[in-house]
Amino acid sequence: MKITNLKTNHVSNPLGFAIEYPSLSYVVTETTATKQIAAQIEIALDEAFINIVFDSGKKEDIDSLAYIPSLTLAPRTRYYWRVRVWNERGEDAISETAWFETAKQEEAWTAQWITPELDSSVHPVLKRSFEIAGSVVQARAYVCGLGVYEMTLNGAKVGDEYLAPHYNAYHKWLQYQTYDITDMLQLGTNTVDVGLGNGWYKGRFGFEGDTTGELYGDHFALISEIIITYTDGTEVVFKTDTSWRATRSPVLDSNIYDGEIYDATLDVSEEYPVKETNLGYERLMARKSLPVVIKETLKPIEVLTTPAGETVIDMGQNMVGWLQFRTQAPRGSVIHLQYGEVLQDGNFYRENLRSAKAEYTYTSDGNEAIIRTYFTFYGFRYIKVEGWIGKLDLDDFTGCVVYSDMDRIGYLETSHSGINRLYENALWGQKGNFLDTPTDCPQRDERMGWTGDAQVFSGTANFNMDTYAFFSKYGYDLWMEQEDREGMVPMVIPVGRVQGGGSSAWGDAATIIPWNSYVHSGDKGILEQQFDSMKAWVDFIKRTDDESGGKRLWTVGFHFGDWLALDGGNPDSPMGGTDNHFVASAYYAYSADIVAKAAKVLGHGDLVETYAQLALEVRAAIKDEFFTSNGRLAVDTQTAYAVALFMNLVPEQHTPRIEEDIRMRLRKDQNHLRTGFVGTPYLNRVLSEHGSNDIAYTLLLNDDYPSWLYAVNMGATTIWERWNSILPDGKISGDGMNSLNHYAYGAVAEWMYRNMAGINPVEDNPGFRHALLAPLPDFRIQWVKAHVDTAAGRYKSEWKFNEQGNLFFSFSIPFNATATIKLPHAQMENVTLNGVILTDSGLPVTQEEENTIIEVSSGTYEVSYAPSKVYKKILSTHTPLNDLLRNEGGREALSGFSPVFATLNPETIGPMGEASIRELASYPSFSAPEEQLDELDRKLAMVQLDQ
């Protein structure tokens, strides 16, 4: 038995984070035991655990998902902790030691905010020297630099993070970082330098490339305390004050959108004074942001010489970060890099970045050097290189992939290479856009924390990575902005200069993101932090409703609706065709329900009924407004049906009607996507869970426009903003609002985890303490393998078909967890589990119509059976006409039945193509004898299909 993955507040060994109380979690692996009987957590001030400050004792109620010790934390103190676990077999194990270290907490700052006496446009380096007189036992630097900063000590970079203090609502709070610099000090003179860049704080940043700058501040600033502890216990503080000096930085200019200019030939020896600046201390807080680090590196795949004669490096992957390069160019040589996402006519292109210059300029001093940016980042696949001396060698270049330091936890692979690439594209979209703030896109003059994009992708994000701490920081920013607006949630977080908000689906990030994080983690701390925000958002909607008549519908205000859907009336408009008031009212009910559930988790009994009743009233109003007495939904769009079913808006007696209607809607749309940002995350999930799993797979596997695989086949390595961001001829469909790294449509990956692979958390037993394993295979995919390293441990779900169409499953459930396995189209007496007939296994088993349900505990389960449904696809007269026409053998068989049908083009015949020959034969003009249809069935069954 081994105890791993020890985290404090969902961070491994957090240094200097804001910790009001430590929430400790761990995972048990490498055991065939199934249950934790008891556990003990010890916390000490030393690694040897001599000075123990907390000992839980052996207790039965310690939860590995989130245990909060009763401990008053001291400032600037490292706490070591370990856990011992006993299982039902009497075995026990002790973990390795983990730690967390507090920041300054309530301790007063003695340092001053300082700023250089230079023009505010001049990038400075602030510096000072200090003496170390003896043996040091501990040294820490507490730092906040504005806009962004990088500290060096004795010429070496301090820490491994970039772009600190990151991006938050600076007008409300300023994060400081803590660095362990003990091993960087030397006896005698030490020199500290802090370079400052514009960043989000004072540079050009805002909607559509706001050019005014000075978003939060108009000058550079720094505060720092370096606290040295000698072996005799003496403490010495070296702090920012007017004794510090400034020099000009070799970085001449930096900007989040435009890039960076660096001149290594610049004489930066002249020193300038600094002065105190009155930024105050009340906003200073210990960090909440995860470090932004280089998570991986990529090597370029090719150097291109374009038809225009440009030298372009292809990274092979749309990524976020920068290109690091080695050079020994002659003094005065200027190397110029420009970043872009796509080529056009084989040439470098970046018009879709709008006003963002996205470039880097380096002037060499003649010395060999490894060059990177300091105060910006880029979203790119291609880099145009100008001014390079000599032959360009790819070994001199490295792509640094930069995002917040989250652990990847989800993995999925299938027999279909295109689906695998789609899954990777969604994952890369998260890597590129989870750089401190969940942005819409990372490359153009925007890069802002759009709430709608973050909301629709949050389910997928929680499967891909441990996002708890990341979303906790984003949620804190959201509440900081929201509390100034009477509960209204802005469109983007942090707000900056972007005005407006209060839009459904976007504002519902306030409720949906923390609820998703809670369900995945089992840690209610994020609900406690965000509950006021969640409640205030629903109160804002209700107040808006009450002020407009109290109809329990949301029918006023601006709403993005089903943004960028394909069913809108105006092809030039990004607004979808689903009634905005239906969408808004649906989210009204959905968020009210979430607040009621959160209130129950947190023990706010008086509020549970209030918000549950509100949700019921809204649903009743939606039923009266949008459903007929016979159950017809007045809004006939894919998104409307998906939202209605997903958000439980359909009266129970009418569910079968709506399930059939969504199939008919898809048939009218030739089984192709028409959804936008709202409908896409829910559509496949609803189809799979309401009897149309076959259509969900059809949507997944379509490879013509509009579909997910269309982008894959066009060479996409991330998710596009639009279904047709690139046209079939390779031309970009427009440059006004066309990001090639925009993760919203990548939300289909949640369906892959939940429905294709079947790994689902359970709300009433969150954190995957119990899971529902309910995979839904389709023979067009021959196998699927997935595992998720959840808060409770690793769940694995795999399935495959053999040539006869029999199903084989493999499931793993982690220690101290249970699961419900739901086998599709399985009769329990035909199921074999771990080599024995299921009914002889001794496990609790029930038969629910065509599905077999098994309750299991920790362990591995191998399952096989012949399904009661024939999964192996054969063509027949029940197959949609389009599928027959797209198959050479099917078209040939059809020609003997109806030469007219055989000549039809599936791309042009419209909705008729989704009807089967049997259905078409019911029309007088197409009538055919039953025996003729049966003969066609025999011929079609012999056609070989590529699975």
Short mmCIF file of C-alpha atoms in Angstrom, two decimals, residues 217-451:
data_model
loop_
_atom_site.label_atom_id
_atom_site.label_comp_id
_atom_site.label_asym_id
_atom_site.label_seq_id
_atom_site.Cartn_x
_atom_site.Cartn_y
_atom_site.Cartn_z
CA GLY A 217 -1.92 51.80 -13.26
CA ASP A 218 0.25 54.39 -14.99
CA HIS A 219 3.70 53.51 -13.64
CA PHE A 220 5.92 50.57 -12.76
CA ALA A 221 6.14 49.62 -9.10
CA LEU A 222 7.81 47.08 -6.85
CA ILE A 223 7.53 45.93 -3.27
CA SER A 224 9.79 43.25 -1.82
CA GLU A 225 11.03 41.90 1.47
CA ILE A 226 13.95 39.49 1.51
CA ILE A 227 14.00 37.91 4.95
CA ILE A 228 17.18 36.11 5.95
CA THR A 229 17.29 33.77 8.96
CA TYR A 230 20.74 32.89 10.25
CA THR A 231 21.55 29.67 12.07
CA ASP A 232 21.53 31.51 15.40
CA GLY A 233 17.91 32.54 14.80
CA THR A 234 18.68 36.14 13.91
CA GLU A 235 16.49 37.63 11.19
CA VAL A 236 17.56 40.35 8.79
CA VAL A 237 15.21 42.04 6.32
CA PHE A 238 16.37 43.59 3.06
CA LYS A 239 13.41 45.59 1.82
CA THR A 240 12.48 47.89 -0.99
CA ASP A 241 13.04 51.52 -0.09
CA THR A 242 14.62 54.58 -1.63
CA SER A 243 18.10 53.09 -1.21
CA TRP A 244 17.38 50.87 -4.21
CA ARG A 245 18.57 52.01 -7.62
CA ALA A 246 17.17 51.68 -11.12
CA THR A 247 18.68 51.11 -14.54
CA ARG A 248 17.14 50.98 -17.94
CA SER A 249 16.25 47.46 -19.00
CA PRO A 250 17.50 45.83 -22.21
CA VAL A 251 13.78 45.24 -22.75
CA LEU A 252 12.86 48.42 -24.58
CA ASP A 253 9.18 47.66 -24.82
CA SER A 254 6.78 44.86 -23.95
CA ASN A 255 3.12 44.28 -24.43
CA ILE A 256 0.81 41.30 -24.03
CA TYR A 257 -0.55 41.82 -27.56
CA ASP A 258 2.39 43.26 -29.45
CA GLY A 259 5.34 41.33 -28.07
CA GLU A 260 8.74 42.49 -26.92
CA ILE A 261 11.79 44.43 -28.08
CA TYR A 262 15.16 43.54 -26.54
CA ASP A 263 18.45 45.30 -27.25
CA ALA A 264 21.49 43.50 -25.86
CA THR A 265 23.77 46.32 -27.03
CA LEU A 266 22.09 48.90 -24.81
CA ASP A 267 24.32 50.51 -22.20
CA VAL A 268 22.38 49.90 -19.01
CA SER A 269 25.10 50.87 -16.56
CA GLU A 270 23.75 54.31 -15.68
CA GLU A 271 21.79 54.28 -12.45
CA TYR A 272 18.75 56.33 -11.54
CA PRO A 273 17.10 56.96 -8.18
CA VAL A 274 13.83 55.45 -7.12
CA LYS A 275 11.05 57.04 -5.11
CA GLU A 276 8.25 55.81 -2.95
CA THR A 277 4.86 55.42 -4.62
CA ASN A 278 1.66 55.39 -2.66
CA LEU A 279 -0.02 52.12 -3.66
CA GLY A 280 -0.77 51.20 -0.07
CA TYR A 281 -0.82 47.80 1.56
CA GLU A 282 -4.52 47.05 1.94
CA ARG A 283 -4.74 45.31 -1.44
CA LEU A 284 -1.65 43.15 -0.94
CA MET A 285 -2.53 39.48 -0.50
CA ALA A 286 -0.69 36.20 -0.62
CA ARG A 287 -0.97 34.50 -3.97
CA LYS A 288 -3.98 32.56 -5.18
CA SER A 289 -2.72 32.04 -8.74
CA LEU A 290 -0.93 28.85 -9.60
CA PRO A 291 2.54 29.51 -11.00
CA VAL A 292 2.68 29.98 -14.77
CA VAL A 293 5.51 27.71 -15.84
CA ILE A 294 7.04 26.02 -18.87
CA LYS A 295 5.03 22.79 -18.71
CA GLU A 296 6.66 21.18 -21.74
CA THR A 297 8.88 21.97 -24.69
CA LEU A 298 8.47 21.24 -28.40
CA LYS A 299 11.04 21.05 -31.15
CA PRO A 300 10.13 22.60 -34.51
CA ILE A 301 9.31 20.10 -37.24
CA GLU A 302 10.31 22.04 -40.35
CA VAL A 303 11.81 25.18 -41.83
CA LEU A 304 9.72 26.46 -44.73
CA THR A 305 10.63 28.80 -47.51
CA THR A 306 7.29 30.23 -48.57
CA PRO A 307 6.29 31.24 -52.11
CA ALA A 308 6.84 34.83 -50.96
CA GLY A 309 10.41 33.96 -50.03
CA GLU A 310 9.83 34.08 -46.26
CA THR A 311 11.68 31.85 -43.80
CA VAL A 312 9.07 30.27 -41.55
CA ILE A 313 9.46 27.76 -38.72
CA ASP A 314 6.63 25.25 -38.30
CA MET A 315 6.17 23.97 -34.75
CA GLY A 316 3.68 21.36 -35.93
CA GLN A 317 1.32 22.36 -33.13
CA ASN A 318 -0.67 25.48 -32.30
CA MET A 319 0.79 26.33 -28.90
CA VAL A 320 1.11 29.13 -26.37
CA GLY A 321 4.33 30.46 -24.94
CA TRP A 322 7.34 31.56 -26.95
CA LEU A 323 10.17 30.39 -29.17
CA GLN A 324 13.50 30.22 -27.38
CA PHE A 325 16.59 30.31 -29.59
CA ARG A 326 20.34 30.15 -29.42
CA THR A 327 22.32 32.75 -31.37
CA GLN A 328 25.81 34.13 -31.77
CA ALA A 329 24.90 36.75 -34.32
CA PRO A 330 27.34 39.60 -34.90
CA ARG A 331 26.97 42.66 -32.73
CA GLY A 332 24.22 44.93 -33.98
CA SER A 333 22.39 42.16 -35.88
CA VAL A 334 18.62 42.39 -35.52
CA ILE A 335 16.63 39.16 -35.40
CA HIS A 336 12.92 39.67 -35.90
CA LEU A 337 10.29 37.01 -35.14
CA GLN A 338 6.62 37.26 -36.01
CA TYR A 339 4.08 34.75 -34.72
CA GLY A 340 1.02 33.38 -36.53
CA GLU A 341 -1.42 30.47 -36.46
CA VAL A 342 -1.85 29.53 -40.11
CA LEU A 343 -0.38 29.84 -43.58
CA GLN A 344 -2.33 31.24 -46.50
CA ASP A 345 -1.38 30.21 -50.03
CA GLY A 346 1.72 28.79 -48.37
CA ASN A 347 2.73 32.20 -47.02
CA PHE A 348 2.97 33.54 -43.49
CA TYR A 349 -0.32 35.06 -42.32
CA ARG A 350 -1.61 36.72 -39.17
CA GLU A 351 -4.42 39.08 -40.13
CA ASN A 352 -6.74 37.15 -37.79
CA LEU A 353 -4.68 38.54 -34.89
CA ARG A 354 -6.26 41.90 -35.75
CA SER A 355 -4.20 44.69 -34.20
CA ALA A 356 -1.90 42.41 -32.18
CA LYS A 357 1.62 42.62 -33.59
CA ALA A 358 2.73 39.41 -31.84
CA GLU A 359 6.42 39.86 -32.59
CA TYR A 360 9.83 39.75 -30.96
CA THR A 361 12.86 41.84 -31.87
CA TYR A 362 16.35 41.04 -30.59
CA THR A 363 19.47 43.08 -31.21
CA SER A 364 22.59 40.98 -30.62
CA ASP A 365 25.67 42.12 -28.68
CA GLY A 366 27.77 39.53 -30.49
CA ASN A 367 27.95 37.06 -27.62
CA GLU A 368 26.46 33.58 -27.77
CA ALA A 369 23.20 33.62 -25.88
CA ILE A 370 19.96 31.73 -25.38
CA ILE A 371 17.14 34.18 -25.98
CA ARG A 372 13.52 34.23 -24.80
CA THR A 373 10.87 36.75 -24.02
CA TYR A 374 10.33 38.04 -20.48
CA PHE A 375 7.05 39.90 -20.30
CA THR A 376 4.74 38.52 -22.99
CA PHE A 377 3.51 35.32 -24.62
CA TYR A 378 2.22 34.26 -28.02
CA GLY A 379 -0.37 31.91 -29.49
CA PHE A 380 1.14 30.37 -32.61
CA ARG A 381 2.16 27.49 -34.79
CA TYR A 382 4.31 29.38 -37.29
CA ILE A 383 7.12 31.88 -36.75
CA LYS A 384 8.49 34.06 -39.53
CA VAL A 385 12.21 34.67 -38.99
CA GLU A 386 13.97 37.71 -40.39
CA GLY A 387 17.56 38.86 -39.92
CA TRP A 388 18.99 35.43 -39.11
CA ILE A 389 22.68 35.25 -39.99
CA GLY A 390 23.76 32.06 -41.73
CA LYS A 391 21.83 28.83 -42.13
CA LEU A 392 18.93 28.33 -39.79
CA ASP A 393 19.37 25.16 -37.70
CA LEU A 394 16.25 23.79 -36.02
CA ASP A 395 18.38 22.50 -33.15
CA ASP A 396 18.84 26.13 -32.10
CA PHE A 397 15.08 26.58 -31.50
CA THR A 398 12.78 25.31 -28.76
CA GLY A 399 9.09 26.00 -28.29
CA CYS A 400 8.31 26.70 -24.63
CA VAL A 401 4.72 25.68 -23.81
CA VAL A 402 3.55 27.90 -20.97
CA TYR A 403 0.43 27.61 -18.81
CA SER A 404 -0.67 27.39 -15.20
CA ASP A 405 0.93 24.57 -13.27
CA MET A 406 -1.93 22.07 -13.21
CA ASP A 407 -1.56 18.30 -13.11
CA ARG A 408 -2.97 16.47 -16.09
CA ILE A 409 -5.33 13.75 -14.85
CA GLY A 410 -7.38 12.60 -17.87
CA TYR A 411 -6.27 10.34 -20.72
CA LEU A 412 -8.33 8.95 -23.59
CA GLU A 413 -7.50 7.05 -26.75
CA THR A 414 -9.61 5.27 -29.37
CA SER A 415 -9.20 3.14 -32.48
CA HIS A 416 -9.97 6.21 -34.61
CA SER A 417 -6.98 8.47 -35.29
CA GLY A 418 -9.18 11.46 -36.12
CA ILE A 419 -11.03 11.23 -32.81
CA ASN A 420 -7.70 10.96 -31.01
CA ARG A 421 -6.55 14.16 -32.70
CA LEU A 422 -9.82 15.88 -31.78
CA TYR A 423 -9.33 14.90 -28.15
CA GLU A 424 -5.75 16.20 -28.24
CA ASN A 425 -6.99 19.43 -29.84
CA ALA A 426 -9.35 20.01 -26.92
CA LEU A 427 -6.53 19.29 -24.49
CA TRP A 428 -4.20 21.70 -26.30
CA GLY A 429 -6.94 24.32 -26.24
CA GLN A 430 -6.94 24.06 -22.45
CA LYS A 431 -3.15 24.25 -22.29
CA GLY A 432 -3.16 27.37 -24.42
CA ASN A 433 -5.98 29.19 -22.69
CA PHE A 434 -5.48 28.27 -19.03
CA LEU A 435 -2.66 30.75 -18.52
CA ASP A 436 -3.67 32.07 -15.10
CA THR A 437 -7.08 33.15 -16.44
CA PRO A 438 -9.35 30.94 -18.59
CA THR A 439 -9.16 33.02 -21.75
CA ASP A 440 -11.19 32.81 -24.92
CA CYS A 441 -8.10 32.85 -27.12
CA PRO A 442 -4.37 33.37 -26.56
CA GLN A 443 -3.18 35.08 -29.74
CA ARG A 444 -5.17 38.10 -30.94
CA ASP A 445 -5.89 41.44 -29.30
CA GLU A 446 -8.29 39.91 -26.77
CA ARG A 447 -7.01 37.07 -24.54
CA MET A 448 -9.55 37.82 -21.85
CA GLY A 449 -11.35 35.66 -19.32
CA TRP A 450 -14.69 35.38 -21.09
CA THR A 451 -17.09 33.80 -18.63
#
